[in-house]
Coordinates of C-alpha atoms in Angstrom, one line a residue:
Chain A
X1 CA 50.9 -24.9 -45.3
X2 CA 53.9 -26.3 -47.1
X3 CA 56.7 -24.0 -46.6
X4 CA 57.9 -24.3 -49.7
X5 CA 54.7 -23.1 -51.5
X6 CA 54.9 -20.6 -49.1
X7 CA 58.5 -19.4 -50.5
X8 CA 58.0 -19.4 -53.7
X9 CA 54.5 -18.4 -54.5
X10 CA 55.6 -14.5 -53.8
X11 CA 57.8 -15.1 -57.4
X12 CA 54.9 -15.3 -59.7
X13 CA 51.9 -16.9 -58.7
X14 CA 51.1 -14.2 -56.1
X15 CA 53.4 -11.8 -56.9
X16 CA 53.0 -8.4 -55.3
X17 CA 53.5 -6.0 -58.6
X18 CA 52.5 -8.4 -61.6
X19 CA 49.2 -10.1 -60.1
X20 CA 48.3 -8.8 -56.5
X21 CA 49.4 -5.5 -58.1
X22 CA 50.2 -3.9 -54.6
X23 CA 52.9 -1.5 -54.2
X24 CA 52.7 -0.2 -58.0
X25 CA 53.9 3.2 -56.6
X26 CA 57.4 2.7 -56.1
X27 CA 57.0 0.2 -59.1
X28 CA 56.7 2.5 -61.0
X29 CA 58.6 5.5 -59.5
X30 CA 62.1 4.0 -59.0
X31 CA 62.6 1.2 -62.1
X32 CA 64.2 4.1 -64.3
X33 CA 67.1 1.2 -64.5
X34 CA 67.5 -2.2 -63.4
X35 CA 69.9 -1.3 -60.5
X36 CA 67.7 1.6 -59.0
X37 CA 64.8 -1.6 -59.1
X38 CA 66.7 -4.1 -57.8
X39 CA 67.9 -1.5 -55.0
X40 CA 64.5 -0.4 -53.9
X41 CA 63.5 -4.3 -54.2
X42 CA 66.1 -5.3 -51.9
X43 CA 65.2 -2.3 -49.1
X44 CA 61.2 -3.3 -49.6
X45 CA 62.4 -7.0 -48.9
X46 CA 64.2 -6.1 -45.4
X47 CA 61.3 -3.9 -44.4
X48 CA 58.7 -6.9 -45.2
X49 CA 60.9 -8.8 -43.2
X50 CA 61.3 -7.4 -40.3
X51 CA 57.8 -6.0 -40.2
X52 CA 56.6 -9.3 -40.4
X53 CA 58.3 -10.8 -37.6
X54 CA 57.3 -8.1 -35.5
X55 CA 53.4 -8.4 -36.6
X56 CA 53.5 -12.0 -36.0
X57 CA 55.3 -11.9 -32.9
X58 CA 52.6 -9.3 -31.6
X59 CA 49.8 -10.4 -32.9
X60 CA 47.7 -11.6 -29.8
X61 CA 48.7 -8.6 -28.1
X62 CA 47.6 -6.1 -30.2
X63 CA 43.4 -5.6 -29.9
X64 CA 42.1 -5.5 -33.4
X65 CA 40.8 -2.2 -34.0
X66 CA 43.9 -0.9 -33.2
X67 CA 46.1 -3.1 -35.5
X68 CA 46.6 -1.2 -38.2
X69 CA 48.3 1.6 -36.8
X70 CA 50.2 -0.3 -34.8
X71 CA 51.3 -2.4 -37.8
X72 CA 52.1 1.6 -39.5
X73 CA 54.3 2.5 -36.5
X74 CA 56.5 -0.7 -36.9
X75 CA 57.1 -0.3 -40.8
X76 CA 57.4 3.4 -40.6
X77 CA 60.0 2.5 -37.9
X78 CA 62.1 0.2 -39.5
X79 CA 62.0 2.5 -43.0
X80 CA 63.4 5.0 -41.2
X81 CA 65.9 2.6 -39.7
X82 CA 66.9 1.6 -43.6
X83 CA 67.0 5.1 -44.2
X84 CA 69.9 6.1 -41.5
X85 CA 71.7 2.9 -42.0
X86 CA 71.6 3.5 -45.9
X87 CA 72.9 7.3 -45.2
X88 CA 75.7 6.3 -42.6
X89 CA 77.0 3.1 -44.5
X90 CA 75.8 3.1 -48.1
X91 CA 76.0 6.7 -49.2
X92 CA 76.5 5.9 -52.8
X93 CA 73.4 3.7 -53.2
X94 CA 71.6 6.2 -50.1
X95 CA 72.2 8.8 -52.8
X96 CA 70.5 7.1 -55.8
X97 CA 67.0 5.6 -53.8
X98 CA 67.0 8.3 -50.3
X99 CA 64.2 9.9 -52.2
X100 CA 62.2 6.9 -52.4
X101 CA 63.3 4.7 -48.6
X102 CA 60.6 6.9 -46.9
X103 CA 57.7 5.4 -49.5
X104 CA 58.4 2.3 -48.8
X105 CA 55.9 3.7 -45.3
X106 CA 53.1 3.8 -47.5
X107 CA 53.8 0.8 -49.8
X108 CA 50.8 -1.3 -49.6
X109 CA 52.3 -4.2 -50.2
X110 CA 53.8 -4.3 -46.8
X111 CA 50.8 -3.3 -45.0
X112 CA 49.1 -6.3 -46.8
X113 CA 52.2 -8.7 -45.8
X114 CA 51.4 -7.5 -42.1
X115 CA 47.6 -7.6 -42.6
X116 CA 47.0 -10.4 -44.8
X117 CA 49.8 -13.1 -43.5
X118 CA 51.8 -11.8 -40.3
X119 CA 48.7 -11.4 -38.1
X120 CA 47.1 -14.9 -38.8
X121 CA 50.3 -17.1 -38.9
X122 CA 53.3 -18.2 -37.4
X123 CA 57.2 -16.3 -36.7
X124 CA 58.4 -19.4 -38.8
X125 CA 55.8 -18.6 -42.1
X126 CA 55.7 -14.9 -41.1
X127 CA 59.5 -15.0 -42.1
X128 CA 59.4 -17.2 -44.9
X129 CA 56.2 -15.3 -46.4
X130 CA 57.9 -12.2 -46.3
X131 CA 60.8 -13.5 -47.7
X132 CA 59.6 -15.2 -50.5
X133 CA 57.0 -12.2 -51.3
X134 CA 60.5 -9.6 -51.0
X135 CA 62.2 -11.5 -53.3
X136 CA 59.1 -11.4 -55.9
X137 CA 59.2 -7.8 -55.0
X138 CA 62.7 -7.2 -56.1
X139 CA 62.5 -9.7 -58.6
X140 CA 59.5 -7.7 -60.4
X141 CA 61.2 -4.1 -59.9
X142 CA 64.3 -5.5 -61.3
X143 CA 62.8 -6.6 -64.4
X144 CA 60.7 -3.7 -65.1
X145 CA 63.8 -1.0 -64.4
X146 CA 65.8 -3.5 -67.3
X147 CA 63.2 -3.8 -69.6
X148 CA 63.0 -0.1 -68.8
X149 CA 66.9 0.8 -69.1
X150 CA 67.2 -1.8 -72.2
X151 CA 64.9 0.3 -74.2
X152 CA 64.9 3.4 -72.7
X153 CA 69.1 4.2 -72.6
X154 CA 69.9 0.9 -74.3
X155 CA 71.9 -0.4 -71.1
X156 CA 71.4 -2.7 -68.6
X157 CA 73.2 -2.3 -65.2
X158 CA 74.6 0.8 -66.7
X159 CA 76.6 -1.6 -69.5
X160 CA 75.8 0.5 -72.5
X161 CA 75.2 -2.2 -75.4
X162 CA 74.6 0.0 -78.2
X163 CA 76.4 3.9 -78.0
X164 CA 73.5 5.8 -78.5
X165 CA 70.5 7.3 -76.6
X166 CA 67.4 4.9 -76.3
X167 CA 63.7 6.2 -76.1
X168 CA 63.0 8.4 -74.3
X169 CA 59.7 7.5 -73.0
X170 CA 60.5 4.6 -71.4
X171 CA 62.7 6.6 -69.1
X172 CA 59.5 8.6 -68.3
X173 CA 56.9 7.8 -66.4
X174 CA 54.4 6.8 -69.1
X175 CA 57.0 4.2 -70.1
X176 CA 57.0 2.8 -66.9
X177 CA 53.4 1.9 -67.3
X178 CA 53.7 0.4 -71.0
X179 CA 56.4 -1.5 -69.5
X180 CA 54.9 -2.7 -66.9
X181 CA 51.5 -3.7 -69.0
X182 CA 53.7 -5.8 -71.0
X183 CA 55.1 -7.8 -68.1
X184 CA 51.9 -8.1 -66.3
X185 CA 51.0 -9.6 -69.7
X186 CA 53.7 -12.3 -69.9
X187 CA 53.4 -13.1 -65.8
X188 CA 49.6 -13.8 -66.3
X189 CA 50.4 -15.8 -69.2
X190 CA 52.9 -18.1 -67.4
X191 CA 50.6 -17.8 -64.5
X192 CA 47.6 -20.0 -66.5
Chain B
X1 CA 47.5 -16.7 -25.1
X2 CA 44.6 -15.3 -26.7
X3 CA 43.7 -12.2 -28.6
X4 CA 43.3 -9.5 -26.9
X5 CA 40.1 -7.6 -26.6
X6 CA 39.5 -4.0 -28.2
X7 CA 38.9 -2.6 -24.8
X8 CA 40.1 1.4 -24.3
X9 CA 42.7 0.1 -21.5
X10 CA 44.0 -2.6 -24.3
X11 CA 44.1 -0.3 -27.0
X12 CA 45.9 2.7 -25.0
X13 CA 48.6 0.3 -23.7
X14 CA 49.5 -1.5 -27.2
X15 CA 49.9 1.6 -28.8
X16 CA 51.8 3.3 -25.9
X17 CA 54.2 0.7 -26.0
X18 CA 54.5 0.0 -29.4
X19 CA 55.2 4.0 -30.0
X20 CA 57.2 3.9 -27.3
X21 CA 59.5 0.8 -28.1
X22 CA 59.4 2.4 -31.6
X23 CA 60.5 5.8 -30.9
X24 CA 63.3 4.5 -28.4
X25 CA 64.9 1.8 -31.1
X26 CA 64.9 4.6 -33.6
X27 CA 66.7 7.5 -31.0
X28 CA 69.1 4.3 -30.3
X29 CA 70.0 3.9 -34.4
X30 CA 69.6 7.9 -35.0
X31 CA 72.4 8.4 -32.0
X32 CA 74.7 5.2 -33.8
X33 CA 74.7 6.3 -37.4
X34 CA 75.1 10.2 -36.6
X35 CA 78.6 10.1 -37.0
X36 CA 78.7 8.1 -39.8
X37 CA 75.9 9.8 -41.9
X38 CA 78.1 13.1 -40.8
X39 CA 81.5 11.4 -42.0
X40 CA 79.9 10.6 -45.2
X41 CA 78.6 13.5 -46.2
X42 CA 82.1 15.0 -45.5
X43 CA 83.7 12.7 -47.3
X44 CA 81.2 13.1 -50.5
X45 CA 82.2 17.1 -50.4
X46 CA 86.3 16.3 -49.7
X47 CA 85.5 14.1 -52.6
X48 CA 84.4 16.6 -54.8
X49 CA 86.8 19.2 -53.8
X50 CA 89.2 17.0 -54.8
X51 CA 88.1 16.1 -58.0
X52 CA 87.7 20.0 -59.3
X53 CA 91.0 21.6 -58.2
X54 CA 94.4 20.2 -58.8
X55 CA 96.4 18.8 -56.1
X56 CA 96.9 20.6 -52.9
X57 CA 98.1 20.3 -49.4
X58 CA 95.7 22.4 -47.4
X59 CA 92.3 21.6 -45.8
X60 CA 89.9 23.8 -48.3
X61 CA 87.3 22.9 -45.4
X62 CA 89.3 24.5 -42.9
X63 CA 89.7 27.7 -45.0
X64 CA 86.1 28.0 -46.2
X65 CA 84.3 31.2 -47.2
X66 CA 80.8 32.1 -47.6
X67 CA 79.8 35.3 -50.5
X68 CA 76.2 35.6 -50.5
X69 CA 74.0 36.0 -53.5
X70 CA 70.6 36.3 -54.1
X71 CA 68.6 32.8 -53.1
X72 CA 71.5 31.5 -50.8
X73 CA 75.0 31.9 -50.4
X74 CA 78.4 30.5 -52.5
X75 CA 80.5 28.6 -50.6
X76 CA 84.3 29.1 -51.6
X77 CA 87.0 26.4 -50.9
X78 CA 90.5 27.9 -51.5
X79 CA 93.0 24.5 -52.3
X80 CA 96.8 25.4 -51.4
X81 CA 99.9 23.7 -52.1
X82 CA 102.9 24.9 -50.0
X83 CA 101.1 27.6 -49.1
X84 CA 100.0 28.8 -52.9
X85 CA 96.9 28.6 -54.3
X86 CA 96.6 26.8 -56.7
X87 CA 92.6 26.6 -57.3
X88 CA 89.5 27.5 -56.0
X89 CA 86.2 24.9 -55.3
X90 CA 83.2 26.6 -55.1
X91 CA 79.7 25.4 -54.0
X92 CA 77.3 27.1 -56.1
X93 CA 73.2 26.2 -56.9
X94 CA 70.2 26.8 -59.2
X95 CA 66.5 26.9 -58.5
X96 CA 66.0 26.5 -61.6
X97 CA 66.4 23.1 -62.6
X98 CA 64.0 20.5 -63.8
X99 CA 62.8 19.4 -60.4
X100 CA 64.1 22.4 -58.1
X101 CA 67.4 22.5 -56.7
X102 CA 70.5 21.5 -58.2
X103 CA 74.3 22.3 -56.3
X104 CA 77.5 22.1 -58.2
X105 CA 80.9 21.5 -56.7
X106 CA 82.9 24.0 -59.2
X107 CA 86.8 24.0 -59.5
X108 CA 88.4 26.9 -60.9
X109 CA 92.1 27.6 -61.0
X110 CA 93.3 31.3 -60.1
X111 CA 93.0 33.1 -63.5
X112 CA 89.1 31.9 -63.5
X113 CA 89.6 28.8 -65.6
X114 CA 87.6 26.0 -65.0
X115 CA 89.4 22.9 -63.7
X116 CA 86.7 20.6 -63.0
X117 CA 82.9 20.6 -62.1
X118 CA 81.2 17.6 -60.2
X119 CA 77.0 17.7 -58.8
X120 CA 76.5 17.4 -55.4
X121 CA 73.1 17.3 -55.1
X122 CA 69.9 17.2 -57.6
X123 CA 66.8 15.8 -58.2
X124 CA 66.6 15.5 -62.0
X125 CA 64.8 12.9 -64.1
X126 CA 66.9 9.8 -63.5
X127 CA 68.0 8.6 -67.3
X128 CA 67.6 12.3 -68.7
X129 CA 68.4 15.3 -66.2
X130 CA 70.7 13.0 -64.1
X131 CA 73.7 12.8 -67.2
X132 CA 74.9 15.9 -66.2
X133 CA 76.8 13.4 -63.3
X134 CA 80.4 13.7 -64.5
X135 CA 80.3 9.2 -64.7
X136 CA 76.9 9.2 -66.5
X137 CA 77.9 11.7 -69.6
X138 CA 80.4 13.5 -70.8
X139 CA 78.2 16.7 -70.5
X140 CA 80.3 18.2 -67.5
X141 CA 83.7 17.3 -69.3
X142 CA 83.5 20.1 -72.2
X143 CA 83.7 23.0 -69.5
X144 CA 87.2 22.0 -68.9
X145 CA 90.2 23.7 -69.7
X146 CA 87.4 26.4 -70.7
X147 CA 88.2 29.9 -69.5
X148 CA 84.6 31.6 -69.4
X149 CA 86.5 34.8 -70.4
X150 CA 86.1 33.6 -74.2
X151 CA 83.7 30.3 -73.5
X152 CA 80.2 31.1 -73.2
X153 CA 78.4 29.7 -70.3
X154 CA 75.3 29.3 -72.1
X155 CA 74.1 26.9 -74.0
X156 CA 74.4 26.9 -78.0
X157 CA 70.8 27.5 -78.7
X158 CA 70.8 30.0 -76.3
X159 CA 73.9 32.2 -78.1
X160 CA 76.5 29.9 -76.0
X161 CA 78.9 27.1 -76.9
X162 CA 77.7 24.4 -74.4
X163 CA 76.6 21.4 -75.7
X164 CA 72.8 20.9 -74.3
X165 CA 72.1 17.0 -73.3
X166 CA 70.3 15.6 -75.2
X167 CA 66.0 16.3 -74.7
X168 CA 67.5 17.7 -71.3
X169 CA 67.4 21.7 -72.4
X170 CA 66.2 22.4 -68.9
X171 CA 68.9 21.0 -66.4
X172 CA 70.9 22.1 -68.9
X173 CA 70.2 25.7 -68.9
X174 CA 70.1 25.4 -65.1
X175 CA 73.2 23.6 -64.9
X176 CA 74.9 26.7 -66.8
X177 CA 73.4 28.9 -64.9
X178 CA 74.7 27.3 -61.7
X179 CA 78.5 27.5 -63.1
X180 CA 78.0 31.5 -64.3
X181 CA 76.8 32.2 -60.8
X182 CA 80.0 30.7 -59.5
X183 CA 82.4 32.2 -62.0
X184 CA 80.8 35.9 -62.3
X185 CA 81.5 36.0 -58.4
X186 CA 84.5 34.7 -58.2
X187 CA 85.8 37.3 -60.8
X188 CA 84.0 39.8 -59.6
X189 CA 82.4 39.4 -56.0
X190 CA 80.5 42.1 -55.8
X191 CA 78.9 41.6 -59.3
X192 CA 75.3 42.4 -59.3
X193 CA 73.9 38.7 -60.3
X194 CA 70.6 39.3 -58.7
X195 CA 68.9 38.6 -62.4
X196 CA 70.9 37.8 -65.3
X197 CA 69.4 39.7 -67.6
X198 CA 70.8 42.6 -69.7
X199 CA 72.0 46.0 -68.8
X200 CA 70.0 48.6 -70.7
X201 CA 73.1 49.6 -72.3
X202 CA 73.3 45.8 -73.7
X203 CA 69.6 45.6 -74.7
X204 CA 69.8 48.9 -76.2
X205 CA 72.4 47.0 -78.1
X206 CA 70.7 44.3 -78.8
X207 CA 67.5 45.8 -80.2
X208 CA 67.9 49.0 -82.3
X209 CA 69.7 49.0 -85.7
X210 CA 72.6 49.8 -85.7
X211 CA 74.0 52.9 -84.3
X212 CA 76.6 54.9 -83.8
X213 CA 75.6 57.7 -80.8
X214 CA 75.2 57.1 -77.3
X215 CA 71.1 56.5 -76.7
X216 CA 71.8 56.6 -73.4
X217 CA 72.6 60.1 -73.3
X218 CA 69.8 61.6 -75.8
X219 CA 67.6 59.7 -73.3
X220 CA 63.7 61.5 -73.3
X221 CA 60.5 61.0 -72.0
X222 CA 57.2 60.5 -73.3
X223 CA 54.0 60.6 -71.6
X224 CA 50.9 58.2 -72.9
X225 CA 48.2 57.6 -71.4
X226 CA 49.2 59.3 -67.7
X227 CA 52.6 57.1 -68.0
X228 CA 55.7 58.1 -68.5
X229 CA 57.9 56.3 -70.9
X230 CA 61.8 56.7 -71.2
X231 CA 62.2 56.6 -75.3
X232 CA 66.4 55.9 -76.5
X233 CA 66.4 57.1 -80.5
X234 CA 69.5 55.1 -82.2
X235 CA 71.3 57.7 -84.6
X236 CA 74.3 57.3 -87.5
X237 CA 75.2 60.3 -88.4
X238 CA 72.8 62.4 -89.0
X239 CA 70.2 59.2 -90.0
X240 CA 67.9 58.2 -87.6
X241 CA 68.2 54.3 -87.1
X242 CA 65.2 53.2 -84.9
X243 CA 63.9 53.9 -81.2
X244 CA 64.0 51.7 -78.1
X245 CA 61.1 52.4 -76.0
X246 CA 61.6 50.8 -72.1
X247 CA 58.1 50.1 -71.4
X248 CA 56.3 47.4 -69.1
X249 CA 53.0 45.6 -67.7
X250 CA 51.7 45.7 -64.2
X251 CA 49.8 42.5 -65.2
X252 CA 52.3 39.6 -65.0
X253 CA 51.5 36.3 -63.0
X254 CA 53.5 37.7 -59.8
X255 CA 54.5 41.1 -60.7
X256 CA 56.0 43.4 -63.2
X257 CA 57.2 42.7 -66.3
X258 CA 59.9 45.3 -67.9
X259 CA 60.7 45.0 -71.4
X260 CA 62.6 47.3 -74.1
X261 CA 61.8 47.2 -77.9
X262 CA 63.2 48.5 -80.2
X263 CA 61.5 49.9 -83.3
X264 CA 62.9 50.7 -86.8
X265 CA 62.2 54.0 -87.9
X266 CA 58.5 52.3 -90.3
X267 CA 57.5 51.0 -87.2
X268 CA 58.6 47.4 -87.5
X269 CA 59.9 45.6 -84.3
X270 CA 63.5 45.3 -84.7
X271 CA 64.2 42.9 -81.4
X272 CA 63.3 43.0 -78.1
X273 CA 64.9 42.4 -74.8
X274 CA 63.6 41.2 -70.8
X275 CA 65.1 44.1 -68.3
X276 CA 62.9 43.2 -65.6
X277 CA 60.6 40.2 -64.1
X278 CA 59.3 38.0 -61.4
X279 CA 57.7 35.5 -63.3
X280 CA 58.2 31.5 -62.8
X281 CA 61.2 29.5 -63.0
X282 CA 60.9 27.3 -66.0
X283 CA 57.4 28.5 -66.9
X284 CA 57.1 32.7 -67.4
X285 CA 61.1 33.1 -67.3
X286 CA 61.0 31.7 -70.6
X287 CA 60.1 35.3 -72.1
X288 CA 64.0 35.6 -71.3
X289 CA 65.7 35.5 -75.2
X290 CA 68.1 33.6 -73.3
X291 CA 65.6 31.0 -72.5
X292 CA 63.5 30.4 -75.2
X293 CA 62.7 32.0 -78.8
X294 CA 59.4 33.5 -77.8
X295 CA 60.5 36.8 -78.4
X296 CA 61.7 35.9 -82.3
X297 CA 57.7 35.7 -83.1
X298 CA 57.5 39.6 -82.5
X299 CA 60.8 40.4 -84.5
X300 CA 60.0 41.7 -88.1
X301 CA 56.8 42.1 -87.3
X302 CA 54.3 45.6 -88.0
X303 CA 52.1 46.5 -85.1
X304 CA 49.8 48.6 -87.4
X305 CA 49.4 45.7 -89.4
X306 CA 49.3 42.7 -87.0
X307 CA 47.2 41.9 -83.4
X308 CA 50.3 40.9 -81.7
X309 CA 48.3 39.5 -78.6
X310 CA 48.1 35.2 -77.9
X311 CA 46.4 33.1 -80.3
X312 CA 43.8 32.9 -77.4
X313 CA 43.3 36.5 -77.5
X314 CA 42.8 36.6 -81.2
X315 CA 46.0 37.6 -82.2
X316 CA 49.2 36.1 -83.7
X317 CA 51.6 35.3 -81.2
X318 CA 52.2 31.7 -79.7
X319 CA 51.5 31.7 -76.0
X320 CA 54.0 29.8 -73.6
X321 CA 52.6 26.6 -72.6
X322 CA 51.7 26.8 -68.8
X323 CA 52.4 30.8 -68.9
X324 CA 49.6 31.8 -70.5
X325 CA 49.3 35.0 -68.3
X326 CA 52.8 36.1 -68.6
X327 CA 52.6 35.8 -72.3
X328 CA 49.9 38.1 -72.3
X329 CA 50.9 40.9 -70.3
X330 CA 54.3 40.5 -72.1
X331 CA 52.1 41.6 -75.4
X332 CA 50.5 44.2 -73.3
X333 CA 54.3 45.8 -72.5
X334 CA 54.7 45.3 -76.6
X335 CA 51.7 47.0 -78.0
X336 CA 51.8 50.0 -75.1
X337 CA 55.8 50.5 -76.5
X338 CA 54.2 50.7 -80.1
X339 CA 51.5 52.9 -79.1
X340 CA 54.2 55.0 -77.5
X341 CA 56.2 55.5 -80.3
X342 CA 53.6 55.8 -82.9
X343 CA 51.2 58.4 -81.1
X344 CA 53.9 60.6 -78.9
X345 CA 52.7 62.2 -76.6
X346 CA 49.1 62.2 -75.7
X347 CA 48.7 64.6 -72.3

């Protein structure tokens, strides 16, 4: 496969929240701004990572009924290893997103990396696949906590651009599904 | 090299050693960021010591003390400079915020003024609940320079003069709360804050007419229906003003529910106060006056002329959302207090 497809097709022609729609949990969960998005994005990318050089590096030795807990163990292991590190040496941002590391076990999304790429291909495209599919990650929750924080507290990376409170609802969580609509909307549009 | 076939032996040994490889790695980064994760959370509280008592010289940490109160303990942190103190930092909390717990670093300077207040720890609705940060609003900066000797730690709707945040009436109230905790037992330490509700002497204040003897003391009982009712008559001079009968409901969603009500000498509720309940944070509390205006639907109102039950029940009154129960034995408590003061005696 050309590796450069395999890069860039995680940003929207297979991205993971606006058209494989995996991982919508912390999607939704976390965007309340654009920074709390693009810090869960960034955490979500290391863990896809990592898990996928691990997956791919095991893959023949792992039987296959027993792959996907295996695949579990390694991306509950390096959560938790995001979590500590976050605590020790980031406690600001630790502080903002420590509620939501330890979903980042159940996120689908990196499950499917494991399943659906790291197990069938090489460390080289393992890496670059979860690379380029992190980056679509973060890319997507950054732009649905702005869209979110723009309407919502009229601010964007906590620069308030007009002094006065937004609406509410994007804020809550049924604005993070309008939102969200909407952007699914516009990536399947530049998608045709 | 091939896959590996599903065998038991195959299966057994990748897990084994994945787990195992797994478990060691993470004892290995648990063991390298435990003084770090330790540091930093020192640090966040020095931080926020700092930031709610003026300068001092002193480690507060070193000089900690612990007051307990009902739910969890206080944690005071005395700041000195040469040797005086010059404020206090105390680590107070609240159940009953939005989404559970919320702890408060609050800075008071030795006559009880408040310095400065910073959050340590909640889990509020990010964009809403989380403002009461001191960088994300300036909700925390109105309590300073506030003595809560004349500045209400409650919120304006609720009789106070804090400014709510906005759509946020909840973290809000909690977020007083948390503060009042901290200053009643710092004035006071062995203050009775166990429920912040009224003394009778205050309800019997707040819902007869007014009066000018002491109901206390003219205190009697009245027997109705095989319970026994304490009845407080409200006099001025020889005029009789109204009666506050204590009366109560075994039938509230966890327990009992004691409330006073005072009547006007026709009969018609002249206000009503909470002495006594168990009920939910943030759900059945909100029969409090201090927490919502549930209470104002009963005010004015004739129980020989009105059903004063729920909606549900066929009567007037407006439930609480999501405390439907406690609503009603809260109109039980009502209508036995009227029946008590209407009929006397009735053994």
């Amino acid at each position: 496969m050309n590796q450069a497809k395999n890069f860039t097709k995680g940003f929207i022609r297979e991205n993971p929240v606006f058209i494989l729609m995996l991982g919508l949990c912390p999607a939704l969960g976390t965007t309340t701004s654009a920074f709390n998005g693009l810090g869960m994005g960034l955490a979500t990318m290391f863990v896809v990572i990592m898990s996928n050089i691990v997956v791919s590096l095991i893959k023949n030795f792992v039987p296959n009924k027993v792959r996907i807990p295996c695949y579990i163990v390694i991306i509950a292991s390096f959560v938790t290893i995001v979590d500590l590190v976050m605590a020790g040496y980031m406690p600001a941002l630790h502080e903002q997103l420590g509620l939501f590391i330890p979903l980042i076990v159940v996120n689908c999304f990196v499950l499917g990396r494991a399943e659906a790429f790291a197990s069938k291909n090489t460390l080289i495209s393992s890496i670059i696949d979860g690379s380029g599919m992190g980056l679509g990650f973060t890319l997507a929750l950054t732009l649905l906590g702005a869209a979110r924080e723009i309407f919502g507290s009229y601010a964007l990376f906590g620069f308030q651009f007009i002094p006065a409170d937004g609406m509410l609802v994007f804020i809550l969580a049924p604005g993070a599904f309008i939102a969200l609509g909407y952007l699914i909307a516009l990536a399947n549009k530049l998608n045709k | 090299m091939a896959k590996r076939e599903s065998t038991f032996v195959n299966m057994v040994t990748a897990l084994l050693v994945i787990t195992l490889i797994a478990s060691a790695s993470l004892g290995f980064i648990y063991e390298l960021t435990k003084e770090p994760i330790e540091a930093a959370r020192a640090a966040r509280k020095n931080n926020a010591i700092r930031a709610v008592v003026p300068d001092f010289d002193n480690d507060p940490t070193q000089e900690e003390y612990r007051i307990e109160v009902p739910g969890g303990e206080l944690v005071f942190y005395p700041a000195k400079k040469d040797g005086e103190l010059v404020g206090t930092a105390i680590e107070t909390f609240t159940t009953r915020g939005f989404s559970g717990e919320i702890k408060l670093m609050v800075g008071l300077l030795p006559d009880g003024t408040i310095y400065g207040i910073e959050v340590l720890e909640h889990r509020e609705t990010p964009g809403l609940g989380d403002k009461m940060e001191s960088d994300k609003s300036d909700f925390s900066a109105q309590f300073e320079g506030e003595n809560p000797e004349t500045f209400q730690l409650r919120l304006k709707q609720d009789g106070g003069d804090v400014d709510g945040i906005t759509a946020t009436t909840i973290s809000s109230r909690a977020y007083c709360e948390a503060v009042r905790l901290a200053w009643n037992v710092y004035i006071d330490k062995d203050a009775d804050v166990s429920y912040e509700l009224p003394s009778k002497e205050e309800a019997i204040d707040n819902v007869l007419p007014a009066f000018a003897n002491n109901p206390v003391q003219e205190e009697y009982q009245v027997v109705h229906d095989g319970r026994v009712y304490n009845l407080y008559p409200g006099r001025r001079g020889r005029r009789f003003t109204g009666t506050a009968v204590e009366s109560w409901s075994e039938s509230g969603y966890i327990g009992n529910i004691r409330l006073l009500v005072g009547f006007a000498p026709d009969g018609i509720i002249n206000g009503i106060e909470v002495l006594e309940h168990e009920e939910t944070p943030g759900y059945g509390d909100l029969i409090e006056n201090t927490r919502s205006d549930f209470y104002l639907q009963f005010v004015g109102r004739d129980p020989s002329r009105e059903v004063l039950k729920i909606k549900e029940d066929g009567g007037v009154i407006d439930a609480i959302s999501g405390a439907t129960v406690t609503s009603q034995a809260y109109c039980e408590a009502v209508q036995r207090a009227w029946k008590v003061f209407n009929e006397g005696n009735t053994d």
